[in-house]
Backbone atoms as SQL, in Angstrom:
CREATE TABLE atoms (id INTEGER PRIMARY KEY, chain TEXT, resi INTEGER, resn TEXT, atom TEXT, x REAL, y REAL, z REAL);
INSERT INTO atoms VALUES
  (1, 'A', 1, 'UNK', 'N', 23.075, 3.482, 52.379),
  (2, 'A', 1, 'UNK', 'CA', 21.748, 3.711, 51.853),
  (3, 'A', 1, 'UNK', 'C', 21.748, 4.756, 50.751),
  (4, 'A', 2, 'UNK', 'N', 22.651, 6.097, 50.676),
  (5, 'A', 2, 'UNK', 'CA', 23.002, 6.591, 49.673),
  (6, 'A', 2, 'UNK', 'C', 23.163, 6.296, 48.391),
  (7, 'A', 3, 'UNK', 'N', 23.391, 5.325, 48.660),
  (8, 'A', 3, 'UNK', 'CA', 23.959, 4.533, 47.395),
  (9, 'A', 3, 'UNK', 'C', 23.638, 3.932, 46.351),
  (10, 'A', 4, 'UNK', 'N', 22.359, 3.519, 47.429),
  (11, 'A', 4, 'UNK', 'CA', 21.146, 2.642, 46.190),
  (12, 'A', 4, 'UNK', 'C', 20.168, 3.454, 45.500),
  (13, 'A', 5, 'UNK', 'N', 19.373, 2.996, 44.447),
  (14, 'A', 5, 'UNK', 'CA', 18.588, 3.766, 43.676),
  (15, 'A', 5, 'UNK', 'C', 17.318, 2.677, 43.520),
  (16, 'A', 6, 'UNK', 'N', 16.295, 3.550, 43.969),
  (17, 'A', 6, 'UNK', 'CA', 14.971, 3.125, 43.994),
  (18, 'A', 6, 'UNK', 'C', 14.438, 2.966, 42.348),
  (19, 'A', 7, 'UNK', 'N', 13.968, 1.401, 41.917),
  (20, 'A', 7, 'UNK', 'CA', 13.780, 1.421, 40.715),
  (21, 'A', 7, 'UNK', 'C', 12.490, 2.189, 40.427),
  (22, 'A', 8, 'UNK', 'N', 12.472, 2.656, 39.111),
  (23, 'A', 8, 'UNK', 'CA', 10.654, 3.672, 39.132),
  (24, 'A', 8, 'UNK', 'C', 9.866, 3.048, 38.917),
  (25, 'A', 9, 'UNK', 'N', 8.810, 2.250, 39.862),
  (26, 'A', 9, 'UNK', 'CA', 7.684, 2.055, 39.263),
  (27, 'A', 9, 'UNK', 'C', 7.074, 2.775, 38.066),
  (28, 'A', 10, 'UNK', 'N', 7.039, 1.597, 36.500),
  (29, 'A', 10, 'UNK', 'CA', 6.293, 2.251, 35.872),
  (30, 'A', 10, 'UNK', 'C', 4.653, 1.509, 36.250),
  (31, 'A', 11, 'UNK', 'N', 3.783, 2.970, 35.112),
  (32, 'A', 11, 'UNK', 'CA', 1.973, 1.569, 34.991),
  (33, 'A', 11, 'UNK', 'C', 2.355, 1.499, 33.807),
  (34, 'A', 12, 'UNK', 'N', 1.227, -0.047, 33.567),
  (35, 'A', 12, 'UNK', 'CA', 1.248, -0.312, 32.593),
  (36, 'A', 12, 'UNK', 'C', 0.434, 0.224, 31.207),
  (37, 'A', 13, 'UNK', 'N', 1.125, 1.052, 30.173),
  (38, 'A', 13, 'UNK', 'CA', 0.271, 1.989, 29.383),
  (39, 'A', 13, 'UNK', 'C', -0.963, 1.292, 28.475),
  (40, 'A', 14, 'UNK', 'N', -1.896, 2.229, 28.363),
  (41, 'A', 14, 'UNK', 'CA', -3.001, 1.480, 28.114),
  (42, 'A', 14, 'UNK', 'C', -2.730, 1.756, 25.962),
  (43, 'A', 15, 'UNK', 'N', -2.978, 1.081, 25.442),
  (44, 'A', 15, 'UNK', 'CA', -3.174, 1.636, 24.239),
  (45, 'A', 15, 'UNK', 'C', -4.296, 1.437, 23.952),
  (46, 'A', 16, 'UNK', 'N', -5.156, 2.404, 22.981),
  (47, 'A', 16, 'UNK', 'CA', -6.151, 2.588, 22.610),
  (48, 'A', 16, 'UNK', 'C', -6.304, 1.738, 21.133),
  (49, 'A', 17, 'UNK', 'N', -5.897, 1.537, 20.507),
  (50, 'A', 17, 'UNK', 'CA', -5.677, 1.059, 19.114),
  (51, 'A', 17, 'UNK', 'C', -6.107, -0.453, 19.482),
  (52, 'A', 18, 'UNK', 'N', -6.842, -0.648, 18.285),
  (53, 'A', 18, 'UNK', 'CA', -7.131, -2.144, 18.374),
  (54, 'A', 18, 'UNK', 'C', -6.152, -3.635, 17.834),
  (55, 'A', 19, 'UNK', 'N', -4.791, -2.708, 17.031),
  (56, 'A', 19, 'UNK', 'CA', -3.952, -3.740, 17.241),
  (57, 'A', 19, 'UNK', 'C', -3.023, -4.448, 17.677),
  (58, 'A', 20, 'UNK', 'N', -3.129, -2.910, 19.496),
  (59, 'A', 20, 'UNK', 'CA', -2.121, -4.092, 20.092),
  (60, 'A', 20, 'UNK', 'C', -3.038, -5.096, 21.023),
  (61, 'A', 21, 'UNK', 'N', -4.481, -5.399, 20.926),
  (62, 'A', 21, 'UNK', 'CA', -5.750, -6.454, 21.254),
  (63, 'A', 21, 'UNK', 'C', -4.549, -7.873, 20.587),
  (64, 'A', 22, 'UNK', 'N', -4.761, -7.660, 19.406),
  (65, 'A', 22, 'UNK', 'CA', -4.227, -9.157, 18.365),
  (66, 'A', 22, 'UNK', 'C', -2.431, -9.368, 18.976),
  (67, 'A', 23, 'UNK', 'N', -2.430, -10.555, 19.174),
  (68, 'A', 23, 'UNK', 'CA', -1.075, -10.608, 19.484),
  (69, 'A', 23, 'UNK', 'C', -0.210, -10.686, 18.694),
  (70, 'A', 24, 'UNK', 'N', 1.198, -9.800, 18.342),
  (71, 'A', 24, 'UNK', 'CA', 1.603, -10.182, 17.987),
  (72, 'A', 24, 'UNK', 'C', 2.437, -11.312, 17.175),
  (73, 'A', 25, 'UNK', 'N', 2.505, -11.267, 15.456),
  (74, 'A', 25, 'UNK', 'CA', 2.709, -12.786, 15.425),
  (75, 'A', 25, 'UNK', 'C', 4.657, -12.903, 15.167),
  (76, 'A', 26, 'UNK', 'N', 5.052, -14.007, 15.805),
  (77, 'A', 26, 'UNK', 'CA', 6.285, -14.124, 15.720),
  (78, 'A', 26, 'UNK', 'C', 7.034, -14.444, 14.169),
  (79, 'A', 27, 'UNK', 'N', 7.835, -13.480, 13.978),
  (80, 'A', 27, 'UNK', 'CA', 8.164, -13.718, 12.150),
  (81, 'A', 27, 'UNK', 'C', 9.552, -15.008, 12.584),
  (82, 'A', 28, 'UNK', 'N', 9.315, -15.347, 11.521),
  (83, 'A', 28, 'UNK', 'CA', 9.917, -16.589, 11.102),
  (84, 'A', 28, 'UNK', 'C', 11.413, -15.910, 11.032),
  (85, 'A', 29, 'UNK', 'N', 12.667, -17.240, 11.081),
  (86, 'A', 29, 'UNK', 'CA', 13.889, -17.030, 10.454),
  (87, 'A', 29, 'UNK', 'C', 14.005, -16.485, 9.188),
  (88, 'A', 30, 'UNK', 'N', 13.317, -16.932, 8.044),
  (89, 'A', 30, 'UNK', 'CA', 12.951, -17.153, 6.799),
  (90, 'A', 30, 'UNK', 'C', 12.810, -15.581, 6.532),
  (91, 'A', 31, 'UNK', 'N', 11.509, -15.086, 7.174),
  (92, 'A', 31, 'UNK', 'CA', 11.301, -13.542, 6.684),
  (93, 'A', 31, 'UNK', 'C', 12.270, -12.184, 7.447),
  (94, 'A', 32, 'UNK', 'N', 12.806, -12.866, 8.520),
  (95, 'A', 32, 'UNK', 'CA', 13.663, -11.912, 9.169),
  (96, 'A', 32, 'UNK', 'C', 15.331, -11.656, 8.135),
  (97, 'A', 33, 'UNK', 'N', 15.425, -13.096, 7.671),
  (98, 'A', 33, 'UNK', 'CA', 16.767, -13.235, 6.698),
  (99, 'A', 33, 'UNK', 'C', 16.078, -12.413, 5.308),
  (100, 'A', 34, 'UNK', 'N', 14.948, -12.447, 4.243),
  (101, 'A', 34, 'UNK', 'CA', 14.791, -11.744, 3.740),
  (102, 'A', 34, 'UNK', 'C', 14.434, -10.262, 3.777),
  (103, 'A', 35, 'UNK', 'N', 14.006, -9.862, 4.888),
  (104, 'A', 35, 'UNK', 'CA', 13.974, -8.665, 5.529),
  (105, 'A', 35, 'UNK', 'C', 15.150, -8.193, 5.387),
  (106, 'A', 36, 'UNK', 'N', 16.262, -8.554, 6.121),
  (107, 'A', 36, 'UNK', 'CA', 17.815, -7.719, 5.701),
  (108, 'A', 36, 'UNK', 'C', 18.293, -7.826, 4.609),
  (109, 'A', 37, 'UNK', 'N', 17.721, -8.701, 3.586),
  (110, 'A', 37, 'UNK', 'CA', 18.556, -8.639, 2.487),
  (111, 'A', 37, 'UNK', 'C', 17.888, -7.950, 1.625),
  (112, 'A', 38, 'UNK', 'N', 16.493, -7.492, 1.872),
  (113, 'A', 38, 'UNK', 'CA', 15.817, -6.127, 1.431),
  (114, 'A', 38, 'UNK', 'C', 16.637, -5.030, 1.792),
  (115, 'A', 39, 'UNK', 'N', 16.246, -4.702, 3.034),
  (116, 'A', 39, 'UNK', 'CA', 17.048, -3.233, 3.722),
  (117, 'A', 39, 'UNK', 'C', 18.589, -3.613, 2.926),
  (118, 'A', 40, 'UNK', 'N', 19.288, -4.615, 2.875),
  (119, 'A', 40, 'UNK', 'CA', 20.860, -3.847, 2.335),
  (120, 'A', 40, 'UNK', 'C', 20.628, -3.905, 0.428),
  (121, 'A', 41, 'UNK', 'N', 20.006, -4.444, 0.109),
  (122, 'A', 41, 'UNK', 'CA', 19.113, -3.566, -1.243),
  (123, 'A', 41, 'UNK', 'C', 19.266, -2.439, -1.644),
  (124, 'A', 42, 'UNK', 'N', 17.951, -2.045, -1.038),
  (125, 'A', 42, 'UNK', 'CA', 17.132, -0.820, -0.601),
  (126, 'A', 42, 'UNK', 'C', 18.339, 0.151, -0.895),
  (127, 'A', 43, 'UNK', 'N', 19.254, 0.300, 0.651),
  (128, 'A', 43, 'UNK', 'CA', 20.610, 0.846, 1.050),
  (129, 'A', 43, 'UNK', 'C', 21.619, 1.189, -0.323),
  (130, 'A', 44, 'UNK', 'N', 21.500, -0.189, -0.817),
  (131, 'A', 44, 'UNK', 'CA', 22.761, 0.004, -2.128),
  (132, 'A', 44, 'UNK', 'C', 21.963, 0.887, -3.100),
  (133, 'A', 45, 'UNK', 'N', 20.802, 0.226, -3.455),
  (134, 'A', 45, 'UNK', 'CA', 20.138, 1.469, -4.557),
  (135, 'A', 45, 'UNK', 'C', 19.958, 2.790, -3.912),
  (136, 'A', 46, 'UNK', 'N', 20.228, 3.393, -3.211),
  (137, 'A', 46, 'UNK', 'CA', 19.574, 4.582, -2.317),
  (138, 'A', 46, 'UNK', 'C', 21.298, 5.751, -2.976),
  (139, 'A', 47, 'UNK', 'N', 22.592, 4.844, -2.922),
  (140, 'A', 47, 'UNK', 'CA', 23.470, 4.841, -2.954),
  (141, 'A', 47, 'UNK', 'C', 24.563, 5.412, -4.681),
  (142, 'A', 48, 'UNK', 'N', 23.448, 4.610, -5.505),
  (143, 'A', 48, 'UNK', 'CA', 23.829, 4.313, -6.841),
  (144, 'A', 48, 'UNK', 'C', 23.158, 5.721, -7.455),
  (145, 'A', 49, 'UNK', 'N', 23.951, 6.361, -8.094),
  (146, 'A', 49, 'UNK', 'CA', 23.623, 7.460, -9.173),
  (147, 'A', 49, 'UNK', 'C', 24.275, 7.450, -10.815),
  (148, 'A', 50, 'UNK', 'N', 23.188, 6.644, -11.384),
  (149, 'A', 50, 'UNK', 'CA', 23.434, 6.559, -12.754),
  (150, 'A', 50, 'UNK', 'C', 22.869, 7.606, -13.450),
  (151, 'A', 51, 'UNK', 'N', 23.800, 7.728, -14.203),
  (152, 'A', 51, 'UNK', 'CA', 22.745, 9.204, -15.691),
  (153, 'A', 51, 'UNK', 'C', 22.582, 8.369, -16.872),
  (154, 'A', 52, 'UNK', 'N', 23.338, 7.340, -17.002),
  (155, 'A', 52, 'UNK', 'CA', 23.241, 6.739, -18.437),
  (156, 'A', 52, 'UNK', 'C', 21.249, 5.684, -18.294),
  (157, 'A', 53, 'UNK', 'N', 20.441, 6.436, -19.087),
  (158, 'A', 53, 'UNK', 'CA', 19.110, 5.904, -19.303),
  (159, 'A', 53, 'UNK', 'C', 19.161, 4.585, -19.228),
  (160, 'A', 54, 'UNK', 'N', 20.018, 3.949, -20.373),
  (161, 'A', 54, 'UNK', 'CA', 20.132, 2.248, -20.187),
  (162, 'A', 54, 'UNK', 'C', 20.487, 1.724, -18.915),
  (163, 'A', 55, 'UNK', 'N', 21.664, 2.146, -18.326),
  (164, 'A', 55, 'UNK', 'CA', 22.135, 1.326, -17.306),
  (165, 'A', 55, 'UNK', 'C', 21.010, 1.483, -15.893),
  (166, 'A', 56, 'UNK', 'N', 20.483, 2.701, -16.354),
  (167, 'A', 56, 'UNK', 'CA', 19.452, 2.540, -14.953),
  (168, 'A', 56, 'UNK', 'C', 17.749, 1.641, -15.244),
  (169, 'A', 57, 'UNK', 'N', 17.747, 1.622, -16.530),
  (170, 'A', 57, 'UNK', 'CA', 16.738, 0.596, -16.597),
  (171, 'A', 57, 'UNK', 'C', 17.282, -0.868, -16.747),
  (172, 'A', 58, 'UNK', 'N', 18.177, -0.975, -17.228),
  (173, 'A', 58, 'UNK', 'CA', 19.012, -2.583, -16.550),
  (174, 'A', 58, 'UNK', 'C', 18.863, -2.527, -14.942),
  (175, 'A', 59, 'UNK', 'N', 19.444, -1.742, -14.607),
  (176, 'A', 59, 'UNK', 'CA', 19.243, -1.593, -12.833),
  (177, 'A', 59, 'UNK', 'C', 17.938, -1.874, -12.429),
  (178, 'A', 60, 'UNK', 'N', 16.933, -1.183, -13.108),
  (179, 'A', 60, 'UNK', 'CA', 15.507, -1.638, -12.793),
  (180, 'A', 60, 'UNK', 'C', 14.897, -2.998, -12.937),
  (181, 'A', 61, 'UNK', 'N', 15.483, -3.344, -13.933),
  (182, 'A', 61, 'UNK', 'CA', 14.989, -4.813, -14.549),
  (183, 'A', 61, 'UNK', 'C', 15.363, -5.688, -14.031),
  (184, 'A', 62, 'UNK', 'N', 16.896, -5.548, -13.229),
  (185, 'A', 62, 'UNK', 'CA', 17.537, -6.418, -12.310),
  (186, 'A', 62, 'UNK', 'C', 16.964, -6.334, -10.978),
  (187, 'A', 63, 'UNK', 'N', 16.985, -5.234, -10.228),
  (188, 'A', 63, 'UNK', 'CA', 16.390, -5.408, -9.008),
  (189, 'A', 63, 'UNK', 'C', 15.115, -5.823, -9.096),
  (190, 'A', 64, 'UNK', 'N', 14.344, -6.017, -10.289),
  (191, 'A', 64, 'UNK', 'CA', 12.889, -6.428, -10.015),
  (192, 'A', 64, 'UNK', 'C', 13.084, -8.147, -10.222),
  (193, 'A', 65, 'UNK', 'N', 13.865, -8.889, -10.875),
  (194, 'A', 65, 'UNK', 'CA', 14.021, -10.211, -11.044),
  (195, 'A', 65, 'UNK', 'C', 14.546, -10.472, -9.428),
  (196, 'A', 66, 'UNK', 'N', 15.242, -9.664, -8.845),
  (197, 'A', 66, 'UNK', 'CA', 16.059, -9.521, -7.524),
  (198, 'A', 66, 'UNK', 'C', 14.674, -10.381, -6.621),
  (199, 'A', 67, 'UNK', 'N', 13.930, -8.414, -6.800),
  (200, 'A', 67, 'UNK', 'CA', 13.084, -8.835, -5.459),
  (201, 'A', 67, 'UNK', 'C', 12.019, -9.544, -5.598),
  (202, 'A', 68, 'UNK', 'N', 11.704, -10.539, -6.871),
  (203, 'A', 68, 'UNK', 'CA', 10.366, -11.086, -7.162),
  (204, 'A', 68, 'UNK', 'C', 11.207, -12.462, -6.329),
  (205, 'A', 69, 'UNK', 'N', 12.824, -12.637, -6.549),
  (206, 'A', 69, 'UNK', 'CA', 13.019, -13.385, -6.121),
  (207, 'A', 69, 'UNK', 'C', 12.963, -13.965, -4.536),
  (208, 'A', 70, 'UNK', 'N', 13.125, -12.704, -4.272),
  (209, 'A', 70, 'UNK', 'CA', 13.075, -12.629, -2.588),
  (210, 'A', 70, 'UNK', 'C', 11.676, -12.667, -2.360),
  (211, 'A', 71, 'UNK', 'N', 10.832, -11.809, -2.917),
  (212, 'A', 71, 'UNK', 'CA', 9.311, -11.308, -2.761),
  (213, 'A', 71, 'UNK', 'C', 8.843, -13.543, -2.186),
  (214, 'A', 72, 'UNK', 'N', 9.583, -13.938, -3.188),
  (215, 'A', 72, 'UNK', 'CA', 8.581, -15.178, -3.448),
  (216, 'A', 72, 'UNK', 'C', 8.870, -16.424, -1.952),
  (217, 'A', 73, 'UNK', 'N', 10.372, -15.662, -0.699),
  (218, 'A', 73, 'UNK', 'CA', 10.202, -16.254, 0.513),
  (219, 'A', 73, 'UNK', 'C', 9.279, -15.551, 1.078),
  (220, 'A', 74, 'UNK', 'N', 8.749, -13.998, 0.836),
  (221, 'A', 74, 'UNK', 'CA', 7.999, -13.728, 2.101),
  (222, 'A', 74, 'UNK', 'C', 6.517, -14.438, 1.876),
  (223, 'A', 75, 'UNK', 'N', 6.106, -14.750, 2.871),
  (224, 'A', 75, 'UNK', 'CA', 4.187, -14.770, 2.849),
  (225, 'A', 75, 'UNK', 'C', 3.550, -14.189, 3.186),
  (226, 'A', 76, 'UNK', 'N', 3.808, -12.550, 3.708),
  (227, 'A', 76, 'UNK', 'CA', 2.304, -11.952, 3.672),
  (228, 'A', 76, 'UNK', 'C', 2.340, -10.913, 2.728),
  (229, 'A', 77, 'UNK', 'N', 1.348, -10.697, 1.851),
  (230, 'A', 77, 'UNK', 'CA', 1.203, -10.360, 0.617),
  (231, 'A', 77, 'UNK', 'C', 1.250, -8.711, 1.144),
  (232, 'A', 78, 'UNK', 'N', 0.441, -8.341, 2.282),
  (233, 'A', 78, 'UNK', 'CA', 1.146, -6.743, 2.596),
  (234, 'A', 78, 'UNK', 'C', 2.917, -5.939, 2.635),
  (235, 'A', 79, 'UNK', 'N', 3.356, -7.212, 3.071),
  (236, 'A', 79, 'UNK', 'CA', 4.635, -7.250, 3.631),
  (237, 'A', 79, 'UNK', 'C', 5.629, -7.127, 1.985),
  (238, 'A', 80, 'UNK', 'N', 4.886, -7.931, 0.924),
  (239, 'A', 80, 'UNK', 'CA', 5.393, -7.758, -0.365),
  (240, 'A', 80, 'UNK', 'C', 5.074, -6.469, -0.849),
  (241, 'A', 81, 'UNK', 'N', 4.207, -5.849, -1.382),
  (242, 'A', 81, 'UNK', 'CA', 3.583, -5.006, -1.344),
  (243, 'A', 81, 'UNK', 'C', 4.634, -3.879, -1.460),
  (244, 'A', 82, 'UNK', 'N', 4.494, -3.651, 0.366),
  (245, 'A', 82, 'UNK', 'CA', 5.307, -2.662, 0.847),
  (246, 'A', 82, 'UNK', 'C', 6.732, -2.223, 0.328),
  (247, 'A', 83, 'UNK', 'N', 7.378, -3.506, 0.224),
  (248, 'A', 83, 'UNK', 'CA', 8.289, -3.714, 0.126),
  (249, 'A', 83, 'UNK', 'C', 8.660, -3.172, -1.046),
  (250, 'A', 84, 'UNK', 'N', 8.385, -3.628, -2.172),
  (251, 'A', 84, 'UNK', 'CA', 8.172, -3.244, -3.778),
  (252, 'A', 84, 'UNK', 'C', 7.791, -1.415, -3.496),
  (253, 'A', 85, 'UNK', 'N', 7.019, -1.099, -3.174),
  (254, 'A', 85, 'UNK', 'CA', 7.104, -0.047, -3.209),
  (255, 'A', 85, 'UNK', 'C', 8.088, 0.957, -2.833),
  (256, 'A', 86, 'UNK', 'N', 8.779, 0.386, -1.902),
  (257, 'A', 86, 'UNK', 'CA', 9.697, 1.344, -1.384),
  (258, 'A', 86, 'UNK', 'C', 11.164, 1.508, -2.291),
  (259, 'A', 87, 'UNK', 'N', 11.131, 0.528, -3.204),
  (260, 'A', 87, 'UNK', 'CA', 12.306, -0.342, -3.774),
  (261, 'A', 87, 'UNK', 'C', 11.911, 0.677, -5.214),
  (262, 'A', 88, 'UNK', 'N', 10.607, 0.855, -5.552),
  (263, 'A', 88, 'UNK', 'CA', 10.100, 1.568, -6.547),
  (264, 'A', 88, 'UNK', 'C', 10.458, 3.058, -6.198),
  (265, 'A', 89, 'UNK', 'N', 10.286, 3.228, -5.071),
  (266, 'A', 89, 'UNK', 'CA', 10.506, 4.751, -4.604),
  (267, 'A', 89, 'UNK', 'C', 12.154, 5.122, -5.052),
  (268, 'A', 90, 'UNK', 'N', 12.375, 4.393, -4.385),
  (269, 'A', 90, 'UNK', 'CA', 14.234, 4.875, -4.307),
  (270, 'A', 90, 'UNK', 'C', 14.428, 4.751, -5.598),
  (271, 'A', 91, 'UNK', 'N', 14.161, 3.688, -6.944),
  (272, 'A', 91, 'UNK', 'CA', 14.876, 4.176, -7.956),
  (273, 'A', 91, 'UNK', 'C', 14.364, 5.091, -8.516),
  (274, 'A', 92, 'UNK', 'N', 12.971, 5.843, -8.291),
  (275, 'A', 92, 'UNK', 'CA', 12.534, 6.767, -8.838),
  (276, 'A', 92, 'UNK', 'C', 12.663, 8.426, -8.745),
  (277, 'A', 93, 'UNK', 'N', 13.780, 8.526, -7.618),
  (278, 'A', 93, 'UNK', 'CA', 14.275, 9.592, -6.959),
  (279, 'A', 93, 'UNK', 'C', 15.307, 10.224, -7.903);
């Protein structure tokens, strides 16, 4: 009897917020595969330190043909959005 371990009853937590009411919606293959190929993006530019002016606005001009390309599997227009912005952030650091 030592031996065993009583599992802990948890309760179930209440959240107050009204969006865990809406159920979650299940993301597609489609946006989960462009999702990582954002984040390892993201990752590589986070990575890259150019001084030469040109080569980092080529860099800009490319990752934006990049992610309009990707932008154009996702479908929810927040989810684009976001995305772009963060992509804007990092080369602007």
């Amino acid at each position: 009897m030592a031996g065993k371990v009583k599992p802990i009853e948890q309760e179930p937590k209440m959240k107050n917020n009204k969006a865990s009411l809406i159920p979650a919606k299940r993301k597609s293959v489609k946006t989960m595969m462009f999702r990582s190929i954002l984040r390892s993006l993201m990752d590589s530019l986070c990575n890259i330190k150019i001084s030469n002016a040109n080569k980092k606005n080529m860099l800009k001009e490319t990752t934006s043909i990049l992610t309009r390309k990707i932008f154009a599997g996702l479908n929810d227009t927040n989810e684009r959005v976001a995305a772009r912005n963060r992509i804007v952030q990092q080369l602007h650091r």
